[in-house]
mmCIF file with all atom_site columns, C-alpha atoms in Angstrom:
data_model
loop_
_atom_site.group_PDB
_atom_site.id
_atom_site.type_symbol
_atom_site.label_atom_id
_atom_site.label_alt_id
_atom_site.label_comp_id
_atom_site.label_asym_id
_atom_site.label_entity_id
_atom_site.label_seq_id
_atom_site.pdbx_PDB_ins_code
_atom_site.Cartn_x
_atom_site.Cartn_y
_atom_site.Cartn_z
_atom_site.occupancy
_atom_site.B_iso_or_equiv
_atom_site.pdbx_formal_charge
_atom_site.auth_seq_id
_atom_site.auth_comp_id
_atom_site.auth_asym_id
_atom_site.auth_atom_id
_atom_site.pdbx_PDB_model_num
ATOM 1   C CA . MET Q 1 1   ? 4.374   -10.372 -9.645  1.00 96.00 ? 1   MET Q CA 1
ATOM 2   C CA . ILE Q 1 2   ? 1.268   -10.427 -7.417  1.00 98.00 ? 2   ILE Q CA 1
ATOM 3   C CA . ILE Q 1 3   ? 0.594   -7.212  -5.696  1.00 99.00 ? 3   ILE Q CA 1
ATOM 4   C CA . VAL Q 1 4   ? -1.628  -7.504  -2.643  1.00 99.00 ? 4   VAL Q CA 1
ATOM 5   C CA . ALA Q 1 5   ? -3.086  -4.404  -1.060  1.00 99.00 ? 5   ALA Q CA 1
ATOM 6   C CA . ASP Q 1 6   ? -4.363  -3.544  2.452   1.00 99.00 ? 6   ASP Q CA 1
ATOM 7   C CA . ALA Q 1 7   ? -6.733  -0.860  2.986   1.00 98.00 ? 7   ALA Q CA 1
ATOM 8   C CA . GLY Q 1 8   ? -4.240  1.860   4.103   1.00 98.00 ? 8   GLY Q CA 1
ATOM 9   C CA . PRO Q 1 9   ? -2.455  2.733   0.899   1.00 99.00 ? 9   PRO Q CA 1
ATOM 10  C CA . LEU Q 1 10  ? -5.682  2.494   -1.115  1.00 99.00 ? 10  LEU Q CA 1
ATOM 11  C CA . LEU Q 1 11  ? -7.437  5.051   1.243   1.00 98.00 ? 11  LEU Q CA 1
ATOM 12  C CA . HIS Q 1 12  ? -4.399  7.264   2.129   1.00 98.00 ? 12  HIS Q CA 1
ATOM 13  C CA . LEU Q 1 13  ? -3.390  7.623   -1.592  1.00 98.00 ? 13  LEU Q CA 1
ATOM 14  C CA . PHE Q 1 14  ? -7.001  8.227   -2.590  1.00 98.00 ? 14  PHE Q CA 1
ATOM 15  C CA . TRP Q 1 15  ? -7.471  10.914  0.000   1.00 98.00 ? 15  TRP Q CA 1
ATOM 16  C CA . VAL Q 1 16  ? -4.439  12.871  -1.262  1.00 98.00 ? 16  VAL Q CA 1
ATOM 17  C CA . ASN Q 1 17  ? -5.406  12.453  -4.944  1.00 98.00 ? 17  ASN Q CA 1
ATOM 18  C CA . ALA Q 1 18  ? -2.438  10.297  -5.631  1.00 98.00 ? 18  ALA Q CA 1
ATOM 19  C CA . SER Q 1 19  ? -3.913  6.834   -6.473  1.00 98.00 ? 19  SER Q CA 1
ATOM 20  C CA . SER Q 1 20  ? -3.686  7.330   -10.147 1.00 98.00 ? 20  SER Q CA 1
ATOM 21  C CA . TRP Q 1 21  ? 0.044   7.792   -10.292 1.00 99.00 ? 21  TRP Q CA 1
ATOM 22  C CA . ALA Q 1 22  ? 1.309   6.370   -6.899  1.00 99.00 ? 22  ALA Q CA 1
ATOM 23  C CA . LEU Q 1 23  ? -0.172  2.961   -7.025  1.00 99.00 ? 23  LEU Q CA 1
ATOM 24  C CA . PRO Q 1 24  ? 1.885   0.449   -9.060  1.00 98.00 ? 24  PRO Q CA 1
ATOM 25  C CA . PRO Q 1 25  ? 1.088   0.369   -12.755 1.00 96.00 ? 25  PRO Q CA 1
ATOM 26  C CA . HIS Q 1 26  ? 0.018   -3.266  -12.496 1.00 97.00 ? 26  HIS Q CA 1
ATOM 27  C CA . SER Q 1 27  ? -2.934  -5.247  -11.359 1.00 98.00 ? 27  SER Q CA 1
ATOM 28  C CA . ILE Q 1 28  ? -3.361  -5.154  -7.609  1.00 99.00 ? 28  ILE Q CA 1
ATOM 29  C CA . ASP Q 1 29  ? -5.253  -7.886  -5.700  1.00 99.00 ? 29  ASP Q CA 1
ATOM 30  C CA . VAL Q 1 30  ? -7.595  -6.784  -2.881  1.00 99.00 ? 30  VAL Q CA 1
ATOM 31  C CA . VAL Q 1 31  ? -9.083  -9.416  -0.862  1.00 98.00 ? 31  VAL Q CA 1
ATOM 32  C CA . ASN Q 1 32  ? -12.696 -9.216  -0.189  1.00 98.00 ? 32  ASN Q CA 1
ATOM 33  C CA . GLU Q 1 33  ? -12.326 -8.164  3.608   1.00 98.00 ? 33  GLU Q CA 1
ATOM 34  C CA . VAL Q 1 34  ? -10.084 -5.253  2.602   1.00 98.00 ? 34  VAL Q CA 1
ATOM 35  C CA . TRP Q 1 35  ? -12.393 -4.311  -0.235  1.00 99.00 ? 35  TRP Q CA 1
ATOM 36  C CA . GLU Q 1 36  ? -15.280 -4.045  2.165   1.00 98.00 ? 36  GLU Q CA 1
ATOM 37  C CA . GLU Q 1 37  ? -13.131 -1.944  4.597   1.00 98.00 ? 37  GLU Q CA 1
ATOM 38  C CA . VAL Q 1 38  ? -12.141 0.545   1.756   1.00 99.00 ? 38  VAL Q CA 1
ATOM 39  C CA . GLU Q 1 39  ? -15.703 0.574   0.486   1.00 98.00 ? 39  GLU Q CA 1
ATOM 40  C CA . SER Q 1 40  ? -16.931 1.574   3.982   1.00 98.00 ? 40  SER Q CA 1
ATOM 41  C CA . HIS Q 1 41  ? -14.545 4.632   4.023   1.00 98.00 ? 41  HIS Q CA 1
ATOM 42  C CA . ALA Q 1 42  ? -14.276 5.721   0.382   1.00 98.00 ? 42  ALA Q CA 1
ATOM 43  C CA . PRO Q 1 43  ? -16.167 3.718   -2.192  1.00 98.00 ? 43  PRO Q CA 1
ATOM 44  C CA . ALA Q 1 44  ? -14.688 5.785   -5.042  1.00 98.00 ? 44  ALA Q CA 1
ATOM 45  C CA . ALA Q 1 45  ? -11.244 4.689   -4.185  1.00 98.00 ? 45  ALA Q CA 1
ATOM 46  C CA . LEU Q 1 46  ? -12.259 1.182   -5.667  1.00 99.00 ? 46  LEU Q CA 1
ATOM 47  C CA . GLN Q 1 47  ? -13.066 2.600   -8.941  1.00 98.00 ? 47  GLN Q CA 1
ATOM 48  C CA . ASP Q 1 48  ? -9.313  2.320   -10.099 1.00 97.00 ? 48  ASP Q CA 1
ATOM 49  C CA . THR Q 1 49  ? -9.383  -0.363  -12.934 1.00 98.00 ? 49  THR Q CA 1
ATOM 50  C CA . ARG Q 1 50  ? -5.995  -1.909  -11.575 1.00 98.00 ? 50  ARG Q CA 1
ATOM 51  C CA . LEU Q 1 51  ? -7.778  -3.097  -8.451  1.00 99.00 ? 51  LEU Q CA 1
ATOM 52  C CA . ARG Q 1 52  ? -9.106  -6.711  -8.569  1.00 99.00 ? 52  ARG Q CA 1
ATOM 53  C CA . ARG Q 1 53  ? -11.453 -7.993  -5.983  1.00 99.00 ? 53  ARG Q CA 1
ATOM 54  C CA . VAL Q 1 54  ? -10.258 -11.430 -4.769  1.00 98.00 ? 54  VAL Q CA 1
ATOM 55  C CA . VAL Q 1 55  ? -12.639 -13.644 -2.852  1.00 96.00 ? 55  VAL Q CA 1
ATOM 56  C CA . THR Q 1 56  ? -10.456 -16.268 -1.097  1.00 91.00 ? 56  THR Q CA 1
ATOM 57  C CA . SER Q 1 57  ? -10.726 -18.742 1.639   1.00 88.00 ? 57  SER Q CA 1
ATOM 58  C CA . VAL Q 1 58  ? -7.122  -19.274 2.484   1.00 86.00 ? 58  VAL Q CA 1
ATOM 59  C CA . GLN Q 1 59  ? -6.377  -20.565 5.893   1.00 86.00 ? 59  GLN Q CA 1
ATOM 60  C CA . GLU Q 1 60  ? -4.651  -18.088 8.046   1.00 89.00 ? 60  GLU Q CA 1
ATOM 61  C CA . PRO Q 1 61  ? -1.270  -19.511 9.308   1.00 86.00 ? 61  PRO Q CA 1
ATOM 62  C CA . GLN Q 1 62  ? -0.501  -19.406 12.966  1.00 86.00 ? 62  GLN Q CA 1
ATOM 63  C CA . ASP Q 1 63  ? 2.180   -16.814 12.279  1.00 86.00 ? 63  ASP Q CA 1
ATOM 64  C CA . ILE Q 1 64  ? -0.689  -14.490 11.268  1.00 91.00 ? 64  ILE Q CA 1
ATOM 65  C CA . THR Q 1 65  ? -3.488  -15.393 13.676  1.00 88.00 ? 65  THR Q CA 1
ATOM 66  C CA . ARG Q 1 66  ? -1.299  -14.796 16.728  1.00 89.00 ? 66  ARG Q CA 1
ATOM 67  C CA . ARG Q 1 67  ? -0.728  -11.281 15.711  1.00 89.00 ? 67  ARG Q CA 1
ATOM 68  C CA . ASN Q 1 68  ? -2.602  -8.132  16.696  1.00 90.00 ? 68  ASN Q CA 1
ATOM 69  C CA . LEU Q 1 69  ? -3.902  -7.475  13.138  1.00 96.00 ? 69  LEU Q CA 1
ATOM 70  C CA . ASP Q 1 70  ? -7.343  -6.601  11.904  1.00 95.00 ? 70  ASP Q CA 1
ATOM 71  C CA . ARG Q 1 71  ? -9.255  -9.095  9.735   1.00 95.00 ? 71  ARG Q CA 1
ATOM 72  C CA . GLY Q 1 72  ? -8.353  -7.450  6.398   1.00 96.00 ? 72  GLY Q CA 1
ATOM 73  C CA . GLU Q 1 73  ? -4.774  -7.417  7.263   1.00 97.00 ? 73  GLU Q CA 1
ATOM 74  C CA . ARG Q 1 74  ? -4.814  -11.023 8.307   1.00 97.00 ? 74  ARG Q CA 1
ATOM 75  C CA . VAL Q 1 75  ? -6.596  -12.200 5.188   1.00 96.00 ? 75  VAL Q CA 1
ATOM 76  C CA . ALA Q 1 76  ? -4.387  -9.948  2.895   1.00 98.00 ? 76  ALA Q CA 1
ATOM 77  C CA . LEU Q 1 77  ? -1.153  -11.390 4.455   1.00 97.00 ? 77  LEU Q CA 1
ATOM 78  C CA . SER Q 1 78  ? -2.511  -14.928 4.431   1.00 97.00 ? 78  SER Q CA 1
ATOM 79  C CA . TYR Q 1 79  ? -3.303  -14.472 0.803   1.00 98.00 ? 79  TYR Q CA 1
ATOM 80  C CA . ALA Q 1 80  ? 0.121   -13.088 0.084   1.00 98.00 ? 80  ALA Q CA 1
ATOM 81  C CA . ILE Q 1 81  ? 1.788   -16.026 1.779   1.00 96.00 ? 81  ILE Q CA 1
ATOM 82  C CA . SER Q 1 82  ? -0.395  -18.523 -0.214  1.00 96.00 ? 82  SER Q CA 1
ATOM 83  C CA . GLN Q 1 83  ? 0.624   -16.839 -3.450  1.00 97.00 ? 83  GLN Q CA 1
ATOM 84  C CA . ARG Q 1 84  ? 4.278   -17.009 -2.564  1.00 97.00 ? 84  ARG Q CA 1
ATOM 85  C CA . LYS Q 1 85  ? 3.932   -20.751 -1.624  1.00 95.00 ? 85  LYS Q CA 1
ATOM 86  C CA . ALA Q 1 86  ? 2.433   -21.159 -5.161  1.00 96.00 ? 86  ALA Q CA 1
ATOM 87  C CA . GLY Q 1 87  ? 5.718   -19.805 -6.535  1.00 97.00 ? 87  GLY Q CA 1
ATOM 88  C CA . GLN Q 1 88  ? 4.735   -16.201 -7.196  1.00 97.00 ? 88  GLN Q CA 1
ATOM 89  C CA . ASP Q 1 89  ? 6.685   -13.188 -6.395  1.00 98.00 ? 89  ASP Q CA 1
ATOM 90  C CA . VAL Q 1 90  ? 4.695   -11.101 -4.108  1.00 99.00 ? 90  VAL Q CA 1
ATOM 91  C CA . LEU Q 1 91  ? 4.652   -7.344  -2.976  1.00 99.00 ? 91  LEU Q CA 1
ATOM 92  C CA . VAL Q 1 92  ? 2.416   -6.253  -0.096  1.00 99.00 ? 92  VAL Q CA 1
ATOM 93  C CA . LEU Q 1 93  ? 1.031   -2.645  -0.056  1.00 99.00 ? 93  LEU Q CA 1
ATOM 94  C CA . CYS Q 1 94  ? 0.518   -1.759  3.622   1.00 98.00 ? 94  CYS Q CA 1
ATOM 95  C CA . ASP Q 1 95  ? 0.877   1.259   6.063   1.00 98.00 ? 95  ASP Q CA 1
ATOM 96  C CA . GLU Q 1 96  ? -0.006  -0.214  9.409   1.00 96.00 ? 96  GLU Q CA 1
ATOM 97  C CA . ARG Q 1 97  ? 3.003   -0.719  11.653  1.00 95.00 ? 97  ARG Q CA 1
ATOM 98  C CA . GLN Q 1 98  ? 1.989   -4.017  13.099  1.00 95.00 ? 98  GLN Q CA 1
ATOM 99  C CA . ALA Q 1 99  ? 1.144   -5.635  9.636   1.00 97.00 ? 99  ALA Q CA 1
ATOM 100 C CA . ARG Q 1 100 ? 4.481   -4.094  8.272   1.00 97.00 ? 100 ARG Q CA 1
ATOM 101 C CA . LEU Q 1 101 ? 6.369   -5.745  11.051  1.00 96.00 ? 101 LEU Q CA 1
ATOM 102 C CA . ALA Q 1 102 ? 4.527   -9.080  10.302  1.00 96.00 ? 102 ALA Q CA 1
ATOM 103 C CA . CYS Q 1 103 ? 5.473   -8.766  6.590   1.00 97.00 ? 103 CYS Q CA 1
ATOM 104 C CA . SER Q 1 104 ? 9.195   -8.051  7.534   1.00 96.00 ? 104 SER Q CA 1
ATOM 105 C CA . GLU Q 1 105 ? 9.101   -11.170 9.857   1.00 95.00 ? 105 GLU Q CA 1
ATOM 106 C CA . LEU Q 1 106 ? 7.570   -13.276 7.313   1.00 95.00 ? 106 LEU Q CA 1
ATOM 107 C CA . SER Q 1 107 ? 9.961   -12.186 4.549   1.00 96.00 ? 107 SER Q CA 1
ATOM 108 C CA . LEU Q 1 108 ? 7.174   -10.536 2.553   1.00 98.00 ? 108 LEU Q CA 1
ATOM 109 C CA . PRO Q 1 109 ? 8.317   -7.433  0.654   1.00 98.00 ? 109 PRO Q CA 1
ATOM 110 C CA . VAL Q 1 110 ? 6.145   -4.418  1.781   1.00 99.00 ? 110 VAL Q CA 1
ATOM 111 C CA . VAL Q 1 111 ? 5.816   -0.842  0.665   1.00 99.00 ? 111 VAL Q CA 1
ATOM 112 C CA . GLY Q 1 112 ? 3.557   1.762   2.133   1.00 98.00 ? 112 GLY Q CA 1
ATOM 113 C CA . SER Q 1 113 ? 2.049   5.115   0.972   1.00 98.00 ? 113 SER Q CA 1
ATOM 114 C CA . ILE Q 1 114 ? 5.282   7.085   1.451   1.00 98.00 ? 114 ILE Q CA 1
ATOM 115 C CA . GLY Q 1 115 ? 7.332   4.533   -0.594  1.00 98.00 ? 115 GLY Q CA 1
ATOM 116 C CA . LEU Q 1 116 ? 4.766   4.348   -3.296  1.00 99.00 ? 116 LEU Q CA 1
ATOM 117 C CA . ILE Q 1 117 ? 4.933   8.112   -3.766  1.00 98.00 ? 117 ILE Q CA 1
ATOM 118 C CA . VAL Q 1 118 ? 8.682   8.096   -3.675  1.00 97.00 ? 118 VAL Q CA 1
ATOM 119 C CA . GLU Q 1 119 ? 8.767   5.188   -6.280  1.00 97.00 ? 119 GLU Q CA 1
ATOM 120 C CA . ALA Q 1 120 ? 6.390   6.997   -8.644  1.00 98.00 ? 120 ALA Q CA 1
ATOM 121 C CA . PHE Q 1 121 ? 8.528   10.023  -8.332  1.00 97.00 ? 121 PHE Q CA 1
ATOM 122 C CA . ARG Q 1 122 ? 11.728  8.092   -9.111  1.00 95.00 ? 122 ARG Q CA 1
ATOM 123 C CA . ALA Q 1 123 ? 10.115  6.304   -11.891 1.00 96.00 ? 123 ALA Q CA 1
ATOM 124 C CA . GLY Q 1 124 ? 9.173   9.610   -13.552 1.00 96.00 ? 124 GLY Q CA 1
ATOM 125 C CA . ARG Q 1 125 ? 5.450   9.119   -13.194 1.00 97.00 ? 125 ARG Q CA 1
ATOM 126 C CA . VAL Q 1 126 ? 5.078   12.407  -11.311 1.00 97.00 ? 126 VAL Q CA 1
ATOM 127 C CA . SER Q 1 127 ? 6.987   15.718  -10.689 1.00 96.00 ? 127 SER Q CA 1
ATOM 128 C CA . LEU Q 1 128 ? 8.872   16.611  -7.544  1.00 95.00 ? 128 LEU Q CA 1
ATOM 129 C CA . GLU Q 1 129 ? 6.213   19.250  -6.851  1.00 96.00 ? 129 GLU Q CA 1
ATOM 130 C CA . VAL Q 1 130 ? 3.220   16.864  -7.186  1.00 98.00 ? 130 VAL Q CA 1
ATOM 131 C CA . ALA Q 1 131 ? 4.954   14.128  -5.028  1.00 97.00 ? 131 ALA Q CA 1
ATOM 132 C CA . SER Q 1 132 ? 5.909   16.840  -2.397  1.00 97.00 ? 132 SER Q CA 1
ATOM 133 C CA . VAL Q 1 133 ? 2.275   17.936  -2.202  1.00 97.00 ? 133 VAL Q CA 1
ATOM 134 C CA . ALA Q 1 134 ? 1.086   14.486  -1.750  1.00 98.00 ? 134 ALA Q CA 1
ATOM 135 C CA . LEU Q 1 135 ? 3.694   13.539  0.732   1.00 97.00 ? 135 LEU Q CA 1
ATOM 136 C CA . ARG Q 1 136 ? 2.930   16.731  2.880   1.00 96.00 ? 136 ARG Q CA 1
ATOM 137 C CA . ASN Q 1 137 ? -0.781  16.031  2.741   1.00 97.00 ? 137 ASN Q CA 1
ATOM 138 C CA . LEU Q 1 138 ? -0.636  12.401  4.023   1.00 97.00 ? 138 LEU Q CA 1
ATOM 139 C CA . PRO Q 1 139 ? -0.755  13.273  7.697   1.00 95.00 ? 139 PRO Q CA 1
ATOM 140 C CA . GLY Q 1 140 ? -3.739  15.718  7.272   1.00 92.00 ? 140 GLY Q CA 1
ATOM 141 C CA . PRO Q 1 141 ? -6.203  14.998  4.474   1.00 92.00 ? 141 PRO Q CA 1
ATOM 142 C CA . GLY Q 1 142 ? -4.511  11.649  3.882   1.00 90.00 ? 142 GLY Q CA 1
ATOM 143 C CA . ARG Q 1 143 ? -5.255  10.582  7.469   1.00 94.00 ? 143 ARG Q CA 1
ATOM 144 C CA . LEU Q 1 144 ? -1.964  8.684   7.702   1.00 94.00 ? 144 LEU Q CA 1
ATOM 145 C CA . HIS Q 1 145 ? -0.597  8.633   11.306  1.00 93.00 ? 145 HIS Q CA 1
ATOM 146 C CA . ILE Q 1 146 ? 2.960   9.856   10.668  1.00 94.00 ? 146 ILE Q CA 1
ATOM 147 C CA . LYS Q 1 147 ? 5.029   12.708  11.922  1.00 90.00 ? 147 LYS Q CA 1
ATOM 148 C CA . LEU Q 1 148 ? 5.632   15.673  9.586   1.00 88.00 ? 148 LEU Q CA 1
ATOM 149 C CA . GLN Q 1 149 ? 9.286   15.252  10.516  1.00 93.00 ? 149 GLN Q CA 1
ATOM 150 C CA . LEU Q 1 150 ? 9.380   11.966  8.665   1.00 94.00 ? 150 LEU Q CA 1
ATOM 151 C CA . VAL Q 1 151 ? 7.688   13.600  5.558   1.00 94.00 ? 151 VAL Q CA 1
ATOM 152 C CA . GLU Q 1 152 ? 10.308  16.404  5.561   1.00 92.00 ? 152 GLU Q CA 1
ATOM 153 C CA . SER Q 1 153 ? 13.231  13.919  5.817   1.00 93.00 ? 153 SER Q CA 1
ATOM 154 C CA . VAL Q 1 154 ? 11.827  11.882  2.927   1.00 95.00 ? 154 VAL Q CA 1
ATOM 155 C CA . LEU Q 1 155 ? 11.417  15.106  0.995   1.00 94.00 ? 155 LEU Q CA 1
ATOM 156 C CA . ALA Q 1 156 ? 14.947  16.052  1.606   1.00 92.00 ? 156 ALA Q CA 1
ATOM 157 C CA . THR Q 1 157 ? 16.079  12.887  -0.124  1.00 91.00 ? 157 THR Q CA 1
ATOM 158 C CA . LEU Q 1 158 ? 14.185  13.463  -3.211  1.00 89.00 ? 158 LEU Q CA 1
ATOM 159 C CA . LYS Q 1 159 ? 15.823  15.222  -6.154  1.00 73.00 ? 159 LYS Q CA 1
ATOM 160 C CA . GLU Q 1 160 ? 14.434  15.857  -9.693  1.00 54.00 ? 160 GLU Q CA 1
ATOM 161 C CA . PRO Q 1 161 ? 15.757  13.166  -12.164 1.00 53.00 ? 161 PRO Q CA 1
ATOM 162 C CA . ARG Q 1 162 ? 18.349  14.476  -14.370 1.00 53.00 ? 162 ARG Q CA 1
ATOM 163 C CA . GLU Q 1 163 ? 17.746  14.218  -18.183 1.00 56.00 ? 163 GLU Q CA 1
ATOM 164 C CA . SER Q 1 164 ? 20.235  12.152  -19.973 1.00 49.00 ? 164 SER Q CA 1
#
């Protein structure tokens, strides 16, 4: 599986101290344009050894260029499409609404910061308490533009895993 990250989850999870456990425990491809965007806001977020800088010159499909996406999002999605065409399973890490909509319309699996925190909790990589703190911090210190109501509804669905 190829995991391709946009800037959002890398930054938001870093700002709430969740990168180490919320990002997937696999190699994550970060196209150069996204790398530079993250570097301009939080260079330390790029020190995670799972992150792999990818310099690519993939052509942006028309389905991507016609959308209102920033350069990093366009290149990341174009790279993800090129990997899928090469026969790879792909997962896109993205928080931006327009880019997530593009992923949906292009049949690219996508997960954002909230989903990554939930997945980490369900996989047992973090406790409910730690996941809850990270989720509640996303709209403030995490700078993710979401309503607290969404965070509270997600928290209501989480339950501590039962020991077998």
